[in-house]
Short mmCIF file of C-alpha atoms in Angstrom, two decimals:
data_model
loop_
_atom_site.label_atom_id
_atom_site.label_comp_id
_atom_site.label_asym_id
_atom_site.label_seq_id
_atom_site.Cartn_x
_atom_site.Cartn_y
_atom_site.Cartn_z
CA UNK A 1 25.63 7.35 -16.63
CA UNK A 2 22.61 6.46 -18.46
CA UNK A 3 19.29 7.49 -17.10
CA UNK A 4 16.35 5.47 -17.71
CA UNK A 5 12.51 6.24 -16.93
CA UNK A 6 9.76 3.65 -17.03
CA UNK A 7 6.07 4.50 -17.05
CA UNK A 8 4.46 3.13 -14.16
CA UNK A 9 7.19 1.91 -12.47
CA UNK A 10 6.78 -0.55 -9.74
CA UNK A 11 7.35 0.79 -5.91
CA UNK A 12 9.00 -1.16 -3.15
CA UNK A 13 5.73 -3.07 -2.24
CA UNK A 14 5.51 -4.62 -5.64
CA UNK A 15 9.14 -5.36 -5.21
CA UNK A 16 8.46 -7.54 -1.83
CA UNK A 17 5.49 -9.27 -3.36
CA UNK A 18 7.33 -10.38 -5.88
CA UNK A 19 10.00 -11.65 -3.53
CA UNK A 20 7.31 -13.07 -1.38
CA UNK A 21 5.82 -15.16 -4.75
CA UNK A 22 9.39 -15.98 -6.30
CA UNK A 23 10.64 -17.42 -2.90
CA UNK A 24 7.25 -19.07 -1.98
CA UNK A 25 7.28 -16.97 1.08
CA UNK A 26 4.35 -17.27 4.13
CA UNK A 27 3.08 -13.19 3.62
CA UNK A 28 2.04 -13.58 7.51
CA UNK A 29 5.64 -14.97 8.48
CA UNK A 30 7.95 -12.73 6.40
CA UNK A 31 11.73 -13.52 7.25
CA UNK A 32 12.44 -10.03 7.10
CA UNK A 33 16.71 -11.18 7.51
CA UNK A 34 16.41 -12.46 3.86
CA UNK A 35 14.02 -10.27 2.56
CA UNK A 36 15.54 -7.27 3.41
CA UNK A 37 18.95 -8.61 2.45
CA UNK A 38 17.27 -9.17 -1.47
CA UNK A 39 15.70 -5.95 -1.51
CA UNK A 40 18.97 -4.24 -0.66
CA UNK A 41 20.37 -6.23 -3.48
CA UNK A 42 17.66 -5.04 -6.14
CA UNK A 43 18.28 -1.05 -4.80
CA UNK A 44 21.82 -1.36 -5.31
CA UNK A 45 20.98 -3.06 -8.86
CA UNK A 46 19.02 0.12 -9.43
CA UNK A 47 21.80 2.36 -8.32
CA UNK A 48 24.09 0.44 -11.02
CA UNK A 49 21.60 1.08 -13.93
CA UNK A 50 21.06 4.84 -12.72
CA UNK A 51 17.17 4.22 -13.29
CA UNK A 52 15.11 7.10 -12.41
CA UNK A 53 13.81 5.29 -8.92
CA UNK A 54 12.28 6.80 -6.26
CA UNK A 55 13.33 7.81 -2.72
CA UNK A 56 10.41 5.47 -1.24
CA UNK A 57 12.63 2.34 -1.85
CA UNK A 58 15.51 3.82 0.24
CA UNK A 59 12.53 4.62 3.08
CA UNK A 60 11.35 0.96 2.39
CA UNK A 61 14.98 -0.21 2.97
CA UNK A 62 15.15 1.59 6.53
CA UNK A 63 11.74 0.46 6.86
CA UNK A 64 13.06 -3.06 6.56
CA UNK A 65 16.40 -2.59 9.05
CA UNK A 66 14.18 -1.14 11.87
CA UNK A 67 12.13 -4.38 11.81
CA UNK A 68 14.86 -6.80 11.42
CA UNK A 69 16.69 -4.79 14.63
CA UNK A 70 13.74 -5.18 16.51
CA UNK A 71 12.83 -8.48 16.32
CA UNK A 72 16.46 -8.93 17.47
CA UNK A 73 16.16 -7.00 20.43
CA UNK A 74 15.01 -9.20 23.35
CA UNK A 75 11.75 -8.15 24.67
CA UNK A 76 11.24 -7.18 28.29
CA UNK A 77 9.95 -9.30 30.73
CA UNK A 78 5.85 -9.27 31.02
CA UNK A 79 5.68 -7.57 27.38
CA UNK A 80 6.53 -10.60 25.47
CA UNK A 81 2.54 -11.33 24.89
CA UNK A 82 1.24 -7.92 24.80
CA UNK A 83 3.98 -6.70 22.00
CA UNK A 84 3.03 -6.46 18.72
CA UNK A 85 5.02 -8.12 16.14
CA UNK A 86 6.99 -5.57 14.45
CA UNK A 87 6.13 -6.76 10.89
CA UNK A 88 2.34 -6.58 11.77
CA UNK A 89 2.14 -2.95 10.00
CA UNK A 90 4.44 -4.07 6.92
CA UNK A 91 2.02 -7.11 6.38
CA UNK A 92 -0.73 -5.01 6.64
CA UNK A 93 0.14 -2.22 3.91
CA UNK A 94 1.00 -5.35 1.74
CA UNK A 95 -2.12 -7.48 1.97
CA UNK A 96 -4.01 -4.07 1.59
CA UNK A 97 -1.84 -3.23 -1.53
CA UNK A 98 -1.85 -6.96 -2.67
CA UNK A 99 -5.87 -6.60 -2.77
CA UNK A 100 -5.63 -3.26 -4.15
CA UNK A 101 -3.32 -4.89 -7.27
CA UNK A 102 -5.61 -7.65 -7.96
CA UNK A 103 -8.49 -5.52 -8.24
CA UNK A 104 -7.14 -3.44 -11.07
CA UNK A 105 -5.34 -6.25 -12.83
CA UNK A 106 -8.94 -7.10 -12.52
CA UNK A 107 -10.37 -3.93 -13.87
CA UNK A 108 -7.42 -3.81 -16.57
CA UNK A 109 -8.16 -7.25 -18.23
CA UNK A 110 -12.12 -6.24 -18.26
CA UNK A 111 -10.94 -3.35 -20.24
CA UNK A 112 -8.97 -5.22 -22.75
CA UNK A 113 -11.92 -7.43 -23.30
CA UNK A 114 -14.20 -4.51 -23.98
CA UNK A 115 -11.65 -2.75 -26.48
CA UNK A 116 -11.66 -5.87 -28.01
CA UNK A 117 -15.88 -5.43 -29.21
CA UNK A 118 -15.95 -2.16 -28.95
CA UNK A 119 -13.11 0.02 -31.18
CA UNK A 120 -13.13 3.82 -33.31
CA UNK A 121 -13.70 2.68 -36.71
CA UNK A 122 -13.34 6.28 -38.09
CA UNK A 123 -9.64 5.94 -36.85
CA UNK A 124 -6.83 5.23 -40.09
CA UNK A 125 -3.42 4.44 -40.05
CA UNK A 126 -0.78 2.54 -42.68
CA UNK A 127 -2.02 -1.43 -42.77
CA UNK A 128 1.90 -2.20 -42.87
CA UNK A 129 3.04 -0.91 -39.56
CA UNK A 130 2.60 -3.22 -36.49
CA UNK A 131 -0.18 -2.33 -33.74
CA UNK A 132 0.66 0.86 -31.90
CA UNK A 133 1.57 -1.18 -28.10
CA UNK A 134 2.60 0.62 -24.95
CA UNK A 135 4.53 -0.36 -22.60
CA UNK A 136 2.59 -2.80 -20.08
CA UNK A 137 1.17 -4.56 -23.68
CA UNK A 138 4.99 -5.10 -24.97
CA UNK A 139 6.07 -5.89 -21.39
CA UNK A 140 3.55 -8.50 -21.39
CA UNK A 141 3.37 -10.19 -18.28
CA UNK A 142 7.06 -9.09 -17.74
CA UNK A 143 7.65 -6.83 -14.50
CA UNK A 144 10.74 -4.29 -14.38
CA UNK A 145 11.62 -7.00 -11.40
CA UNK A 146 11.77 -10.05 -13.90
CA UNK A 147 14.37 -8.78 -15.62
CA UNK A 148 16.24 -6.80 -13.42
CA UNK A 149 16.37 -10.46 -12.24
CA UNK A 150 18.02 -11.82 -15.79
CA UNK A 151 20.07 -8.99 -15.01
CA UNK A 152 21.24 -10.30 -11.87
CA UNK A 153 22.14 -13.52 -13.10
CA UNK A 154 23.78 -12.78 -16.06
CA UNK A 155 26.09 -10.37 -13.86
CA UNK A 156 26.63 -13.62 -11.23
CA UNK A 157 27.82 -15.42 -14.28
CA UNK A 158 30.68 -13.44 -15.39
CA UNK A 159 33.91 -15.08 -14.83
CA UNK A 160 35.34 -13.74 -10.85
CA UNK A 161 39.10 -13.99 -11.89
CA UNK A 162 40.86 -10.53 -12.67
CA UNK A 163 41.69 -10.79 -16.71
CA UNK A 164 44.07 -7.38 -17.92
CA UNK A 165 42.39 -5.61 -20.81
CA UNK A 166 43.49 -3.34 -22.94
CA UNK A 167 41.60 0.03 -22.41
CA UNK A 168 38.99 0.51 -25.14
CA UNK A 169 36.69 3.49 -26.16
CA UNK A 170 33.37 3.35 -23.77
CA UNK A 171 30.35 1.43 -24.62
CA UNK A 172 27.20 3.25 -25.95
CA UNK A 173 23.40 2.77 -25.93
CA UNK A 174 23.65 2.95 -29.10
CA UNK A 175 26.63 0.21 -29.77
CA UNK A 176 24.63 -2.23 -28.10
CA UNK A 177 21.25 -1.56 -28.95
CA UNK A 178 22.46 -2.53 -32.68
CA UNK A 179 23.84 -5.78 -31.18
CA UNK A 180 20.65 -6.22 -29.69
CA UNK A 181 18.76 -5.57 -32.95
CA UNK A 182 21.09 -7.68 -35.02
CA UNK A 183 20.83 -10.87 -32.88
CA UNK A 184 16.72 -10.77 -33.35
CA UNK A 185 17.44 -10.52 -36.85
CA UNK A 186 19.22 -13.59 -37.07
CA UNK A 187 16.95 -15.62 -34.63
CA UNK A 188 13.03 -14.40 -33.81
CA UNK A 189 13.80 -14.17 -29.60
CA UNK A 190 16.32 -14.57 -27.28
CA UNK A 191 16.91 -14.56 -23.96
CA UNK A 192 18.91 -12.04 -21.76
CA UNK A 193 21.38 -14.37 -21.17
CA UNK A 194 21.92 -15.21 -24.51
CA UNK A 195 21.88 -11.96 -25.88
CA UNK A 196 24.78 -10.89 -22.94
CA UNK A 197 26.57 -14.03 -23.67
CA UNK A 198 30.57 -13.60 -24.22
CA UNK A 199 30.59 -10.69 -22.27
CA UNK A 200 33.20 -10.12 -19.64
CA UNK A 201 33.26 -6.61 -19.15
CA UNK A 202 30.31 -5.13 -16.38
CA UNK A 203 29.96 -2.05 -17.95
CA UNK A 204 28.69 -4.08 -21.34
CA UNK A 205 26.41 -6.10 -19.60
CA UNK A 206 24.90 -3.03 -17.76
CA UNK A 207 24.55 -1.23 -21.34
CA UNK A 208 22.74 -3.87 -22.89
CA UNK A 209 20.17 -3.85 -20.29
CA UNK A 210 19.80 -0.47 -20.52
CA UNK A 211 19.98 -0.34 -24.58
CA UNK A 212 17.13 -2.94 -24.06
CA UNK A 213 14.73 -0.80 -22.27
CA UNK A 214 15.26 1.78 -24.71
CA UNK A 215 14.18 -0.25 -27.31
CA UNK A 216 10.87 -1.34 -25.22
CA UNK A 217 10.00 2.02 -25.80
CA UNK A 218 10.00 2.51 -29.36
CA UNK A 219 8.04 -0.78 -29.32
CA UNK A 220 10.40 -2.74 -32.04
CA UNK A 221 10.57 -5.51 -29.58
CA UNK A 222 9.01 -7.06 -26.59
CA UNK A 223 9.52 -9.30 -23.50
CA UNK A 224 7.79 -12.97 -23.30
CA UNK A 225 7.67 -15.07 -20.15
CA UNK A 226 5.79 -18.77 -20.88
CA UNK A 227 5.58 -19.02 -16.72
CA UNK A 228 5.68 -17.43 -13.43
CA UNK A 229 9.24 -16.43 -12.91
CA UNK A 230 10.24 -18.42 -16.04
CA UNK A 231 13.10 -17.70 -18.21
CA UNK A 232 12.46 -13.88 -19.76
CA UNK A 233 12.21 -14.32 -24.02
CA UNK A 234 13.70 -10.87 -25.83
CA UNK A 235 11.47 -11.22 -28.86
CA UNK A 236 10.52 -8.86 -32.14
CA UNK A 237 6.95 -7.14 -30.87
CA UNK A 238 4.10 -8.65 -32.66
CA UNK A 239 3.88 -7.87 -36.49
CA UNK A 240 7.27 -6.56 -36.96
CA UNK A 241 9.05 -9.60 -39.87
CA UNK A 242 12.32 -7.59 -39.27
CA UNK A 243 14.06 -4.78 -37.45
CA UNK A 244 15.94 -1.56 -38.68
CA UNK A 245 18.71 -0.34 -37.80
CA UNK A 246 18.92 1.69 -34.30
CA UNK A 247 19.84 4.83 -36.04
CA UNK A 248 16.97 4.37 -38.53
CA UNK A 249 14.36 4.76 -35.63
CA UNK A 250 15.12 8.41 -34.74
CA UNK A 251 16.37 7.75 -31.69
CA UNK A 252 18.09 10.95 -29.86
CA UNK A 253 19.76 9.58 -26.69
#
């Protein structure tokens, strides 16, 4: 399959504070029946994609089962006040971590301000080629979870009824990397669902969101969201007027 690695890829806490902000969830009254049922979703996502994810989400997704079975389990009589609530402990490693993310976003945003005064002037390189990004900068306020989410929903929109096709060579990176590249030629951003639209096959989809990550790293384009959990803009990175070819960028897959 094709594997995928992303620096500083998010753990299974980030991944149920972001369901806890998209849904508008109470983080002291987690319905753990619906949360663990969309983080079970998202793993198997990752399984699809074969992305280079860590064992921690499976021990997350136990985690999650051994709280929802106990607060099915009726409690015994003359325990029911002095039990703890079994999602005391998750809610407590998540407001720690939730305090623990805010504080370096915090530190993270001084530091952009500061580079922005204080920068190497003895440090040259060709006027024509865009800023050197990484990933966070041309993920912008993007996480991996946003658009495994346009992910999600352009795979709920493919059509459910069985359609024979005639059996065709398989799909590369490559393949649809250039498709990607040749749509943001013709139009400056896109979203996911655009870019994926017309395709009925899985395995294309799937490709294409792979193919995209790829090309996050070699920092030809970026992701834009306008809002919170708006819709995800695919988008040449900042100072690029138009893209090459996928071939042309070196790329060894």
């Amino acid at each position: 399959m094709y594997r995928v690695k992303l620096q500083d890829f998010e753990g299974p806490l980030d991944l149920l504070l972001f369901f806890i902000k998209c849904d508008e969830l109470d983080i002291y009254n987690i319905p753990i029946a619906s949360l663990a049922k969309e983080f079970l979703e998202y793993v198997r996502l990752m399984e699809v994609l074969d992305l280079d994810v860590a064992g921690e989400f499976i021990v997350m997704a136990c985690d999650l089962m051994k709280i929802k079975v106990r607060m099915l389990l009726p409690a015994s009589e003359g325990e029911e006040e002095e039990t703890e609530d079994p999602r005391a402990d998750l809610i407590r490693r998540l407001l720690e971590y939730k305090k623990y993310k805010e504080l370096a976003g915090d530190l993270s945003r001084s530091e952009r301000k500061q580079s922005r005064v204080f920068y190497r002037q003895n440090f040259q390189r060709d006027p024509r080629l865009a800023p050197v990004e990484d990933d966070s900068t041309l993920l912008r306020n993007v996480t991996i979870f946003d658009l495994m989410s346009a992910f999600k929903r352009a795979l709920d929109q493919m059509p459910k009824k069985t359609v024979h096709e005639v059996q065709r060579a398989p799909v590369t990176i490559e393949e649809m990397a250039e498709h990607v590249l040749r749509s943001l030629n013709e139009r400056p951003r896109l979203t996911f669902l655009e870019i994926v639209a017309g395709m009925t096959e899985r395995i294309r989809i799937v490709v294409t969101f792979v193919a995209l990550l790829e090309l996050i790293k070699t920092g030809m384009i970026e992701l834009q969201q306008e809002e919170v959990f708006g819709e995800i803009w695919v988008a040449r990175a900042s100072g690029c007027a138009a893209l090459p070819q996928f071939e042309e960028m070196g790329y060894a897959g």
